[in-house]
Coordinates of C-alpha atoms in Angstrom, one line a residue:
Chain A
M7 CA -49.5 18.3 -22.5
A8 CA -48.7 20.8 -19.8
N9 CA -49.8 18.2 -17.3
T10 CA -47.1 15.8 -18.4
I11 CA -44.3 18.3 -18.6
D12 CA -44.9 20.0 -15.4
P13 CA -44.2 17.1 -13.0
L14 CA -41.2 16.2 -15.1
L15 CA -39.8 19.7 -14.7
R16 CA -40.5 19.7 -11.0
R17 CA -38.7 16.4 -10.6
F18 CA -35.6 17.7 -12.4
S19 CA -35.6 21.0 -10.6
G20 CA -35.6 18.9 -7.4
I21 CA -32.6 17.0 -8.6
I22 CA -30.8 20.2 -9.6
L23 CA -31.5 21.8 -6.3
R24 CA -30.1 18.7 -4.6
I25 CA -27.0 18.8 -6.7
L26 CA -26.4 22.5 -5.9
K27 CA -26.8 21.9 -2.2
K28 CA -24.5 18.9 -2.4
T29 CA -21.9 20.8 -4.3
F30 CA -21.8 23.6 -1.8
W31 CA -21.4 21.1 1.0
M32 CA -18.7 19.3 -0.9
F33 CA -16.8 22.6 -1.1
L34 CA -16.9 23.0 2.7
V35 CA -15.8 19.4 3.2
L36 CA -12.9 19.9 0.8
I37 CA -11.8 23.0 2.7
G38 CA -11.9 21.0 5.9
I39 CA -9.8 18.2 4.4
T40 CA -7.2 20.6 3.0
L41 CA -7.0 22.4 6.4
I42 CA -6.5 19.2 8.4
S43 CA -4.0 17.6 6.0
F44 CA -2.0 20.7 5.4
F45 CA -1.5 21.4 9.1
V46 CA -0.9 17.8 10.1
I47 CA 1.7 17.3 7.3
H48 CA 3.5 20.6 7.9
L49 CA 3.6 20.3 11.7
A50 CA 4.9 16.8 11.7
P51 CA 8.7 16.4 12.2
G52 CA 11.0 16.3 9.2
S53 CA 11.2 18.7 6.2
P54 CA 11.5 18.3 2.4
S55 CA 15.0 19.8 2.7
D56 CA 16.2 16.9 4.8
M57 CA 17.1 14.8 1.8
E58 CA 19.5 17.4 0.5
T59 CA 20.8 18.9 3.7
T60 CA 20.7 16.9 7.0
L61 CA 21.5 13.7 5.1
N62 CA 24.2 15.3 3.0
P63 CA 27.4 15.9 5.0
F64 CA 28.6 18.6 2.5
A65 CA 25.5 20.9 3.1
G66 CA 25.5 23.2 6.0
E67 CA 23.0 25.3 7.9
T68 CA 23.1 28.1 5.3
A69 CA 22.2 25.7 2.5
R70 CA 19.3 24.4 4.5
R71 CA 18.0 27.9 5.1
Q72 CA 18.4 28.8 1.5
L73 CA 16.5 25.7 0.4
E74 CA 13.7 26.4 2.9
A75 CA 13.4 30.0 1.6
L76 CA 13.2 28.6 -1.9
Y77 CA 10.3 26.4 -1.0
G78 CA 8.7 29.1 1.1
L79 CA 8.9 27.0 4.2
D80 CA 10.4 29.9 6.3
R81 CA 7.1 31.8 6.4
P82 CA 4.4 31.4 9.0
L83 CA 2.2 28.4 8.5
Y84 CA -1.1 30.2 7.9
A85 CA 0.6 32.3 5.2
Q86 CA 1.8 29.2 3.5
Y87 CA -1.6 27.7 3.7
L88 CA -3.4 30.7 2.3
D89 CA -0.9 31.0 -0.5
W90 CA -1.3 27.3 -1.4
V91 CA -5.1 27.5 -1.3
V92 CA -5.2 30.6 -3.5
R93 CA -3.0 28.9 -6.1
L94 CA -5.2 25.8 -5.8
L95 CA -8.1 27.8 -7.0
Y96 CA -6.2 28.3 -10.3
F97 CA -5.5 24.5 -10.4
D98 CA -1.9 25.3 -9.6
F99 CA -0.6 22.6 -7.2
G100 CA 2.8 24.1 -7.1
N101 CA 6.1 22.5 -8.0
S102 CA 7.3 19.3 -6.5
M103 CA 9.8 19.7 -3.6
S104 CA 11.9 16.8 -4.7
A105 CA 15.0 17.2 -6.8
D106 CA 13.2 17.3 -10.1
A107 CA 11.1 20.3 -9.1
R108 CA 8.5 19.6 -11.8
P109 CA 4.9 20.8 -11.5
V110 CA 2.9 18.5 -9.2
L111 CA 0.0 18.5 -11.6
T112 CA 2.2 17.2 -14.5
K113 CA 3.5 14.4 -12.2
I114 CA 0.0 13.4 -11.2
A115 CA -1.4 13.6 -14.7
E116 CA 1.3 11.2 -16.0
R117 CA 0.3 8.6 -13.5
L118 CA -3.4 9.1 -13.2
P119 CA -4.5 7.1 -16.3
L120 CA -2.9 3.9 -15.1
T121 CA -4.4 4.0 -11.6
I122 CA -7.9 5.1 -12.8
G123 CA -7.7 2.6 -15.6
I124 CA -7.0 -0.4 -13.4
N125 CA -9.6 0.7 -10.8
V126 CA -12.3 1.3 -13.3
A127 CA -11.6 -2.0 -15.0
S128 CA -11.7 -3.9 -11.7
L129 CA -14.8 -2.2 -10.6
F130 CA -16.4 -3.2 -13.8
L131 CA -15.3 -6.8 -13.3
V132 CA -16.5 -6.7 -9.7
L133 CA -20.0 -5.6 -10.7
I134 CA -20.3 -8.1 -13.5
L135 CA -19.4 -10.9 -11.2
A136 CA -21.0 -9.6 -7.9
I137 CA -24.5 -8.8 -9.2
P138 CA -25.3 -12.2 -10.6
L139 CA -23.6 -13.8 -7.6
G140 CA -25.6 -11.7 -5.2
I141 CA -28.9 -12.4 -7.0
I142 CA -28.3 -16.2 -7.1
T143 CA -27.2 -16.5 -3.5
A144 CA -30.2 -14.4 -2.4
C145 CA -32.7 -16.4 -4.4
K146 CA -31.3 -19.7 -3.2
Q147 CA -30.7 -18.6 0.4
N148 CA -29.1 -21.4 2.5
S149 CA -28.5 -23.6 -0.5
L150 CA -25.1 -25.3 -0.9
L151 CA -24.0 -22.6 -3.4
D152 CA -25.0 -19.9 -0.9
R153 CA -23.0 -21.6 1.9
V154 CA -19.9 -22.0 -0.3
V155 CA -20.1 -18.4 -1.5
T156 CA -20.5 -17.2 2.1
I157 CA -17.4 -19.0 3.2
L158 CA -15.4 -17.7 0.3
V159 CA -16.7 -14.2 1.1
F160 CA -15.5 -14.5 4.7
L161 CA -12.1 -15.7 3.4
G162 CA -12.0 -12.8 0.9
F163 CA -12.7 -10.3 3.7
A164 CA -10.0 -11.6 5.9
M165 CA -7.3 -12.0 3.2
P166 CA -4.8 -9.2 3.1
S167 CA -4.6 -8.0 -0.5
F168 CA -0.8 -7.8 -0.5
W169 CA -0.5 -11.5 0.6
F170 CA -2.9 -12.6 -2.1
A171 CA -0.7 -10.7 -4.6
L172 CA 2.3 -12.5 -3.2
L173 CA 0.6 -15.9 -3.7
L174 CA -0.4 -15.0 -7.2
M175 CA 3.2 -14.0 -8.0
L176 CA 4.4 -17.3 -6.5
F177 CA 2.0 -19.4 -8.5
F178 CA 1.5 -17.7 -11.8
G179 CA 4.7 -15.7 -12.0
I180 CA 7.4 -17.9 -10.5
E181 CA 6.1 -21.4 -10.5
H182 CA 4.5 -21.4 -14.0
Q183 CA 5.8 -18.2 -15.4
W184 CA 2.5 -17.4 -17.2
F185 CA 2.5 -13.8 -16.3
P186 CA 5.2 -11.2 -15.6
V187 CA 5.3 -10.1 -11.9
S188 CA 6.5 -6.6 -12.0
G189 CA 6.4 -3.4 -14.0
L190 CA 4.1 -2.2 -16.8
T191 CA 6.1 -3.2 -19.8
S192 CA 8.7 -5.8 -20.8
L193 CA 12.4 -4.8 -21.4
N194 CA 12.0 -5.2 -25.2
F195 CA 8.8 -3.0 -25.2
Q196 CA 10.2 -0.5 -27.7
E197 CA 10.9 -3.1 -30.4
L198 CA 7.3 -4.5 -30.3
G199 CA 4.6 -3.7 -32.8
F200 CA 1.4 -2.0 -31.7
W201 CA -0.7 -5.1 -31.0
E202 CA 2.3 -6.8 -29.3
K203 CA 2.6 -3.7 -27.0
C204 CA -1.1 -4.0 -26.1
V205 CA -0.7 -7.7 -25.3
D206 CA 2.4 -7.0 -23.3
I207 CA 0.7 -4.3 -21.1
I208 CA -2.4 -6.5 -20.6
R209 CA -0.2 -9.4 -19.6
H210 CA 1.5 -7.2 -17.0
L211 CA -1.8 -5.9 -15.7
T212 CA -3.5 -9.3 -15.3
L213 CA -2.2 -10.2 -11.9
P214 CA -2.8 -6.7 -10.4
L215 CA -6.3 -6.7 -11.9
I216 CA -7.1 -10.1 -10.3
V217 CA -5.9 -8.8 -6.9
Y218 CA -8.1 -5.6 -7.2
T219 CA -11.1 -7.6 -8.4
V220 CA -11.0 -10.3 -5.7
G221 CA -10.5 -7.6 -3.1
G222 CA -13.7 -5.9 -4.1
L223 CA -15.7 -8.9 -5.0
A224 CA -16.2 -10.2 -1.5
G225 CA -17.8 -7.1 -0.1
M226 CA -19.8 -6.3 -3.2
S227 CA -21.4 -9.7 -3.6
R228 CA -22.2 -9.9 0.1
Y229 CA -23.8 -6.5 -0.1
M230 CA -25.7 -7.3 -3.3
R231 CA -27.1 -10.5 -1.6
A232 CA -28.2 -8.5 1.5
C233 CA -29.9 -5.8 -0.6
M234 CA -31.7 -8.5 -2.7
L235 CA -32.9 -10.3 0.4
E236 CA -34.2 -7.1 1.8
V237 CA -36.1 -6.3 -1.5
L238 CA -37.5 -9.8 -1.8
R239 CA -39.2 -9.4 1.5
Q240 CA -41.2 -6.4 0.3
D241 CA -44.9 -6.4 -0.4
Y242 CA -44.6 -5.4 -4.0
I243 CA -42.6 -8.5 -4.7
L244 CA -45.5 -10.5 -3.3
T245 CA -47.9 -8.5 -5.4
A246 CA -45.8 -9.3 -8.5
R247 CA -45.7 -12.9 -7.7
S248 CA -49.4 -13.1 -7.0
K249 CA -50.1 -11.5 -10.4
G250 CA -48.6 -14.7 -11.7
L251 CA -45.4 -13.3 -13.1
S252 CA -42.6 -15.7 -13.7
Q253 CA -39.7 -15.9 -11.2
I254 CA -37.3 -14.4 -13.7
T255 CA -39.5 -11.4 -14.4
V256 CA -40.1 -10.8 -10.7
I257 CA -36.4 -10.9 -10.0
L258 CA -35.0 -9.1 -12.9
R259 CA -37.7 -6.5 -13.5
H260 CA -39.1 -5.8 -10.0
A261 CA -36.5 -6.8 -7.5
L262 CA -33.1 -6.1 -9.2
R263 CA -33.7 -2.5 -9.9
N264 CA -34.5 -1.7 -6.3
A265 CA -31.7 -3.9 -4.9
L266 CA -29.1 -2.1 -7.1
L267 CA -29.8 1.3 -5.4
P268 CA -27.8 0.8 -2.3
V269 CA -25.0 -0.8 -4.4
I270 CA -24.7 2.5 -6.3
T271 CA -24.1 4.3 -3.1
L272 CA -21.5 1.7 -2.0
L273 CA -19.6 2.3 -5.2
G274 CA -19.3 6.0 -4.4
L275 CA -18.2 5.2 -0.8
S276 CA -15.6 2.7 -1.9
I277 CA -13.4 5.2 -3.7
P278 CA -11.2 6.2 -0.8
G279 CA -10.5 2.5 -0.1
L280 CA -9.5 1.9 -3.8
I281 CA -7.2 4.9 -3.8
G282 CA -5.5 3.7 -0.6
G283 CA -5.3 0.1 -1.9
S284 CA -3.5 1.3 -5.0
V285 CA -0.5 2.3 -2.8
I286 CA 0.1 -1.3 -1.7
I287 CA -0.7 -3.1 -5.0
E288 CA 1.3 -0.7 -7.1
S289 CA 4.3 -1.0 -4.9
I290 CA 4.1 -4.8 -5.0
F291 CA 3.8 -5.0 -8.8
A292 CA 6.1 -2.0 -9.3
L293 CA 3.5 -0.2 -11.4
P294 CA 4.1 3.5 -12.1
G295 CA 0.8 4.8 -10.8
L296 CA -0.5 7.4 -8.4
G297 CA 0.0 5.1 -5.3
Q298 CA 3.7 4.7 -6.1
L299 CA 4.0 8.5 -6.6
F300 CA 2.4 9.1 -3.3
Y301 CA 4.7 6.5 -1.6
T302 CA 7.9 8.1 -2.9
A303 CA 6.5 11.6 -2.1
V304 CA 5.9 10.6 1.5
M305 CA 9.3 9.1 1.8
A306 CA 10.9 12.3 0.5
R307 CA 8.7 14.6 2.6
D308 CA 7.7 16.2 -0.7
Y309 CA 4.9 18.4 0.8
T310 CA 3.4 19.7 -2.5
T311 CA 3.1 16.3 -4.1
I312 CA 1.6 14.8 -1.0
M313 CA -0.9 17.6 -0.7
G314 CA -1.7 17.3 -4.4
N315 CA -2.4 13.6 -4.0
L316 CA -4.6 14.1 -0.9
V317 CA -6.6 16.8 -2.5
L318 CA -7.1 14.7 -5.7
G319 CA -8.1 11.7 -3.6
A320 CA -10.6 13.8 -1.7
V321 CA -12.0 15.4 -4.8
L322 CA -12.4 12.0 -6.5
T323 CA -14.2 10.7 -3.3
L324 CA -16.5 13.7 -3.2
V325 CA -17.3 13.5 -6.9
G326 CA -17.9 9.8 -6.6
N327 CA -20.4 10.4 -3.8
L328 CA -22.1 13.1 -5.8
L329 CA -22.4 10.9 -8.9
A330 CA -23.8 8.1 -6.7
D331 CA -26.3 10.5 -5.3
I332 CA -27.4 11.7 -8.8
C333 CA -27.7 8.1 -10.1
Y334 CA -29.6 7.3 -7.0
G335 CA -32.0 10.2 -7.7
F336 CA -32.6 9.1 -11.3
A337 CA -33.0 5.5 -10.4
D338 CA -35.4 5.9 -7.5
P339 CA -38.5 8.0 -8.1
R340 CA -39.2 8.2 -4.4
I341 CA -36.1 10.3 -3.9
R342 CA -36.8 12.6 -6.8
S343 CA -40.2 13.5 -5.5
T344 CA -39.8 13.5 -1.8
R345 CA -36.3 14.0 -0.5
G346 CA -35.3 16.1 -3.6
C347 CA -37.0 19.2 -2.4
D348 CA -36.2 19.2 1.3
Chain B
M24 CA -39.9 -22.8 14.5
N25 CA -39.5 -24.6 11.1
A26 CA -36.6 -26.4 9.8
T27 CA -34.9 -23.6 7.9
A28 CA -35.2 -21.2 10.8
L29 CA -33.6 -23.9 12.9
G30 CA -30.8 -24.1 10.3
C31 CA -30.1 -20.4 10.5
F32 CA -30.1 -20.6 14.3
A33 CA -27.6 -23.3 14.3
N34 CA -25.5 -21.7 11.6
R35 CA -25.3 -18.4 13.5
Y36 CA -24.1 -20.1 16.6
V37 CA -21.7 -22.3 14.7
M38 CA -20.2 -19.0 13.4
L39 CA -20.1 -17.6 16.8
M40 CA -18.3 -20.6 18.3
L41 CA -15.9 -20.9 15.5
G42 CA -15.0 -17.2 15.7
L43 CA -14.7 -17.4 19.4
A44 CA -12.5 -20.4 19.2
I45 CA -10.2 -18.8 16.7
V46 CA -10.0 -15.6 18.7
L47 CA -9.3 -17.3 22.0
F48 CA -6.7 -19.7 20.3
M49 CA -4.8 -16.8 18.7
S50 CA -4.9 -14.7 21.9
L51 CA -3.6 -17.6 23.9
V52 CA -0.9 -18.4 21.5
A53 CA 0.2 -14.8 21.5
L54 CA 0.2 -14.6 25.3
C55 CA 2.2 -17.8 25.6
A56 CA 4.6 -17.0 22.8
P57 CA 7.7 -17.2 25.1
L58 CA 6.6 -20.7 26.3
L59 CA 5.7 -22.0 22.9
A60 CA 8.4 -20.7 20.8
P61 CA 11.2 -23.2 20.2
Y62 CA 13.8 -20.5 19.6
S63 CA 14.1 -16.8 20.5
P64 CA 12.7 -14.7 17.6
A65 CA 16.0 -12.8 17.4
T66 CA 18.5 -15.7 17.5
L67 CA 20.4 -15.9 14.3
H68 CA 21.2 -19.5 13.1
L69 CA 23.8 -18.5 10.6
E70 CA 24.5 -22.0 9.5
H71 CA 20.8 -22.5 8.6
I72 CA 20.0 -19.5 6.4
L73 CA 16.8 -19.8 4.2
E74 CA 16.2 -23.4 5.1
P75 CA 12.8 -24.8 4.0
P76 CA 10.4 -26.1 6.7
S77 CA 11.9 -29.1 8.5
S78 CA 11.6 -31.0 11.8
Q79 CA 14.2 -28.7 13.3
F80 CA 12.7 -25.4 12.0
W81 CA 9.0 -26.1 11.6
L82 CA 8.2 -23.3 9.2
G83 CA 11.8 -22.8 7.9
T84 CA 14.2 -19.9 8.5
D85 CA 14.6 -16.5 7.0
R86 CA 17.6 -14.9 5.4
L87 CA 19.3 -14.2 8.7
G88 CA 18.6 -17.8 9.8
R89 CA 15.9 -16.8 12.3
D90 CA 13.2 -19.4 13.0
V91 CA 10.0 -18.4 11.2
F92 CA 7.6 -20.2 13.5
S93 CA 9.0 -18.4 16.6
R94 CA 8.9 -15.1 14.9
M95 CA 5.3 -15.7 13.9
L96 CA 4.3 -16.4 17.5
Y97 CA 5.9 -13.1 18.6
G98 CA 4.4 -11.3 15.5
G99 CA 1.0 -12.3 16.8
R100 CA 1.5 -10.3 20.0
V101 CA 2.3 -7.2 17.9
S102 CA -0.8 -7.6 15.7
L103 CA -3.2 -8.3 18.6
W104 CA -1.8 -5.5 20.7
V105 CA -2.0 -3.0 17.9
G106 CA -5.5 -4.2 17.1
F107 CA -6.8 -3.9 20.7
V108 CA -5.2 -0.5 21.5
A109 CA -6.2 1.1 18.2
V110 CA -9.8 -0.1 18.6
G111 CA -9.8 1.0 22.2
I112 CA -8.9 4.5 21.0
S113 CA -11.4 4.6 18.2
V114 CA -14.2 3.1 20.2
S115 CA -13.7 5.6 23.1
I116 CA -13.7 8.6 20.7
G117 CA -16.6 7.3 18.7
T118 CA -18.7 6.5 21.8
V119 CA -18.2 9.8 23.5
L120 CA -18.8 11.8 20.3
G121 CA -21.8 9.7 19.4
L122 CA -23.4 10.1 22.8
M123 CA -22.9 13.8 22.8
S124 CA -24.1 14.1 19.3
G125 CA -27.3 12.2 19.9
Y126 CA -28.0 13.6 23.3
F127 CA -27.3 17.3 23.0
Q128 CA -28.4 17.5 19.3
R129 CA -28.6 21.1 17.8
W130 CA -25.2 22.5 17.0
V131 CA -23.2 19.8 18.9
D132 CA -24.8 17.2 16.7
E133 CA -24.3 19.3 13.6
V134 CA -20.6 19.9 14.2
I135 CA -19.8 16.3 15.2
M136 CA -21.8 14.8 12.3
R137 CA -20.1 17.1 9.8
A138 CA -16.7 16.1 11.2
V139 CA -17.8 12.5 10.6
D140 CA -18.6 13.3 7.0
I141 CA -15.3 15.0 6.5
M142 CA -13.3 12.1 8.0
L143 CA -15.2 9.6 5.8
C144 CA -14.2 11.5 2.6
F145 CA -10.5 11.3 3.6
P146 CA -8.5 8.8 1.6
S147 CA -7.6 7.6 5.1
F148 CA -4.9 5.1 4.1
F149 CA -3.0 8.0 2.4
L150 CA -3.2 10.1 5.5
I151 CA -2.2 7.3 7.8
L152 CA 0.8 6.6 5.5
A153 CA 1.9 10.2 5.4
V154 CA 1.5 10.8 9.2
I155 CA 3.3 7.5 10.1
A156 CA 6.2 8.1 7.7
F157 CA 6.6 11.6 9.2
L158 CA 6.3 10.6 12.8
E159 CA 8.9 7.8 12.6
P160 CA 7.1 4.5 12.2
D161 CA 6.7 2.7 15.6
M162 CA 4.0 0.8 17.3
T163 CA 2.6 3.6 19.5
N164 CA 2.2 6.0 16.5
I165 CA 0.5 3.3 14.4
M166 CA -2.0 2.5 17.2
I167 CA -2.8 6.2 17.7
V168 CA -3.1 7.0 14.0
I169 CA -5.3 4.0 13.2
G170 CA -7.5 4.9 16.2
L171 CA -7.8 8.5 15.2
T172 CA -8.9 7.6 11.7
S173 CA -11.5 4.9 12.4
W174 CA -14.0 6.2 15.0
M175 CA -16.7 7.4 12.5
G176 CA -18.7 4.2 12.3
V177 CA -19.0 3.9 16.1
A178 CA -20.0 7.5 16.4
R179 CA -22.8 7.1 13.9
L180 CA -24.2 3.9 15.5
V181 CA -24.0 5.3 19.1
R182 CA -25.7 8.5 17.9
A183 CA -28.5 6.6 16.3
D184 CA -29.1 4.6 19.5
T185 CA -28.9 7.7 21.7
L186 CA -31.4 9.5 19.6
T187 CA -34.1 6.9 20.4
L188 CA -32.9 6.2 24.0
R189 CA -33.0 9.9 25.1
E190 CA -36.7 9.9 24.4
R191 CA -37.4 6.9 26.6
E192 CA -39.1 7.3 30.0
F193 CA -36.2 6.2 32.2
V194 CA -34.1 9.0 30.8
A195 CA -36.9 11.5 31.3
A196 CA -37.2 10.2 34.9
A197 CA -33.5 10.6 35.5
R198 CA -33.6 14.1 34.2
L199 CA -36.6 14.9 36.3
V200 CA -34.8 14.0 39.5
G201 CA -31.9 16.2 38.5
V202 CA -29.3 13.7 37.4
R203 CA -26.4 15.5 35.6
S204 CA -26.1 15.1 31.8
G205 CA -22.8 13.3 32.0
H206 CA -24.2 10.8 34.5
I207 CA -27.3 10.2 32.3
L208 CA -25.1 9.7 29.2
F209 CA -22.7 7.2 30.7
R210 CA -24.8 5.4 33.3
H211 CA -28.3 5.4 31.7
I212 CA -27.9 5.6 27.9
L213 CA -24.5 4.0 27.3
P214 CA -25.3 0.6 28.8
N215 CA -28.3 0.3 26.6
A216 CA -26.3 1.2 23.5
L217 CA -23.4 -1.2 24.2
A218 CA -24.4 -3.9 21.6
P219 CA -23.4 -1.9 18.5
V220 CA -20.2 -0.7 20.2
L221 CA -19.2 -4.3 21.0
I222 CA -19.9 -5.4 17.5
T223 CA -18.0 -2.6 15.8
A224 CA -15.1 -3.1 18.2
T225 CA -14.8 -6.7 17.3
L226 CA -14.9 -6.0 13.6
G227 CA -12.6 -3.1 14.2
V228 CA -9.9 -5.3 15.6
A229 CA -9.9 -7.2 12.3
G230 CA -9.6 -4.0 10.4
A231 CA -6.8 -2.6 12.5
I232 CA -4.8 -5.8 12.1
L233 CA -5.1 -5.6 8.4
V234 CA -4.0 -1.9 8.3
E235 CA -1.1 -2.6 10.6
S236 CA 0.1 -5.5 8.5
S237 CA -0.3 -3.4 5.3
L238 CA 1.8 -0.6 6.8
S239 CA 4.4 -3.0 8.0
F240 CA 4.5 -4.7 4.6
L241 CA 5.3 -1.3 3.1
G242 CA 8.1 -0.8 5.6
L243 CA 6.2 1.9 7.4
G244 CA 4.8 -0.2 10.3
V245 CA 6.5 -2.1 13.0
Q246 CA 10.2 -1.9 12.4
P247 CA 12.6 -4.8 12.2
P248 CA 14.1 -6.5 14.2
T249 CA 10.7 -6.6 16.0
A250 CA 8.7 -9.3 14.2
S251 CA 5.3 -8.5 12.8
W252 CA 3.4 -10.6 10.3
G253 CA 3.5 -7.6 7.9
N254 CA 7.2 -7.0 8.0
M255 CA 7.9 -10.7 7.8
L256 CA 6.0 -10.8 4.5
M257 CA 8.0 -7.7 3.4
E258 CA 11.3 -9.5 4.1
G259 CA 9.9 -12.6 2.4
K260 CA 9.0 -10.8 -0.8
A261 CA 12.7 -9.9 -1.3
V262 CA 13.6 -13.6 -1.6
I263 CA 10.3 -14.9 -2.9
E264 CA 11.9 -16.8 -5.8
I265 CA 14.3 -18.8 -3.6
A266 CA 12.3 -19.0 -0.3
P267 CA 8.6 -19.0 -1.1
W268 CA 7.6 -20.3 2.4
L269 CA 8.6 -16.9 3.9
S270 CA 5.7 -15.4 1.8
V271 CA 3.1 -17.9 2.8
Y272 CA 2.9 -18.6 6.5
P273 CA 2.7 -15.1 8.0
G274 CA -0.1 -14.3 5.6
L275 CA -2.0 -17.4 6.7
A276 CA -1.7 -16.2 10.3
I277 CA -3.2 -12.8 9.3
L278 CA -6.0 -14.5 7.3
F279 CA -6.8 -16.8 10.2
T280 CA -6.9 -14.1 12.9
V281 CA -8.9 -11.6 10.9
L282 CA -11.3 -14.3 9.9
G283 CA -11.8 -15.1 13.6
Y284 CA -12.7 -11.6 14.5
N285 CA -14.9 -11.1 11.5
L286 CA -16.8 -14.3 12.3
L287 CA -17.2 -13.3 15.9
G288 CA -18.3 -9.8 15.0
E289 CA -20.8 -10.8 12.3
S290 CA -22.4 -13.5 14.4
L291 CA -22.7 -11.2 17.4
R292 CA -24.4 -8.7 15.1
D293 CA -26.9 -11.3 14.0
I294 CA -27.6 -12.4 17.5
L295 CA -27.5 -9.2 19.5
D296 CA -28.8 -6.7 17.1
P297 CA -30.9 -7.9 14.2
R298 CA -31.7 -4.3 13.2
L299 CA -28.1 -3.8 12.1
K300 CA -28.2 -6.8 9.8
Q301 CA -27.5 -5.5 6.4

């Protein structure tokens, strides 16, 4: 009994140690990111008070100074940074420097569900489509299907997402009017029943979802194919084949599991790209998500909201990497036993 | 060599030639824009506003009556220029840091590689967007900011090559006869590590063109009246219901150019450096 528990315990302590080390490192990275972005953004020309003072002929220099004192912008930069970081520890992102002056955290929380929702849904779709596609093209390397998929992948890589969105709007929204092209809800949303509301939102999200999914599909299916090809070359696949296992068993039981490992890591690494992409896609389809919030904040030089978004983006990225790492550890025994304890 | 291997061989070179052809064609077109363009990109034909493609205006006119075809030719210059300069900046930074990191190791390596990790965790498009909006969007700023946020891949690749190259005998020999570190790095190690640099640079041009056009599409890139494919699409979106051609052709140009650089980069990778093949 002790013999079976002991190695198990050791494995998990390896993973826990790994997570602790990772978390500490993530903390350092996060500090680095806040430092760089805080100073870059505060030292760049322009100020949040511009909207209400320089651009307003009725406001003078006194009003400007009062406003800057109100936002705390008159103090030395390092003092502002320290103050901001300390408040960050209590999850206080400060108040927005735009006219509504609401807490940044509230503004982000309102918009987070939509952005995360679309991204998770599209990632799910991407995986569902890319994994079988990658397997099939790898197993039938150089077949007609493989060639066609390769060409489509290259086109997918080269296609700007916003242009694809425009084409979809042209075809499905304007030419055929099958789907609405902007916003999250129709004008008569309030009068609809519950199910009609759901259908309405889904109809509004269809085109954005297609854009997100196609954007991710090219890279993911290509990557899956490459990983699968790599695994199929390994000796243990030859062993499995020579044992007389069927092609399906070899591929699904022996190869797939190992080929999925790098894909997990790629998912963790793709988060910054997804967050960046949401700025463009949300602005095209006029969706009230994080990307749009960030865009308006940048335009208004709303420091606190910009910093809040950057920190959130960095945290999501780091957590994504950590999760990928943990999943990797659980899925690959080699990492548990060897690299886990270093 | 059996038949399938021959197939791959052919395929790889077909990709290379196709990529090369597209890249050369687009560069030539951009260079000769003033000769090829039927009209000046800024001339307003106020009696021909929002006309669909015709024999007079091959790709139609925009809402100020400017010829879309001529504007696209000039837009190509912007895209390629931004792509080249941005990649030049990122490749220079990445190469120097990668060489130092791999050669000096110890704390230099540690500091540089941790900086790479930090930069990779940045939601970089967010940062680019914020910085550009603050600095007043113009071409120089865009090139610099894209360059400064995309050197990490090159740095990692060059470092990996340097790590193995520095142990080779010719480096030891150079050190033995008292050659300075800087000379060893740039004269002895760098030439042997050029393949990955060349490949990432080619793929980097494609990436930079995409980022530039996205920024311009959001109104934060190249500013009108200077034509760029991104800001032409932005202007087209405003009138997408009455003038759909404005939203189609500039995008095709982006697709075509980026495709060319990707084909070139990927096939170079297959040919020059099989280890990098993912």
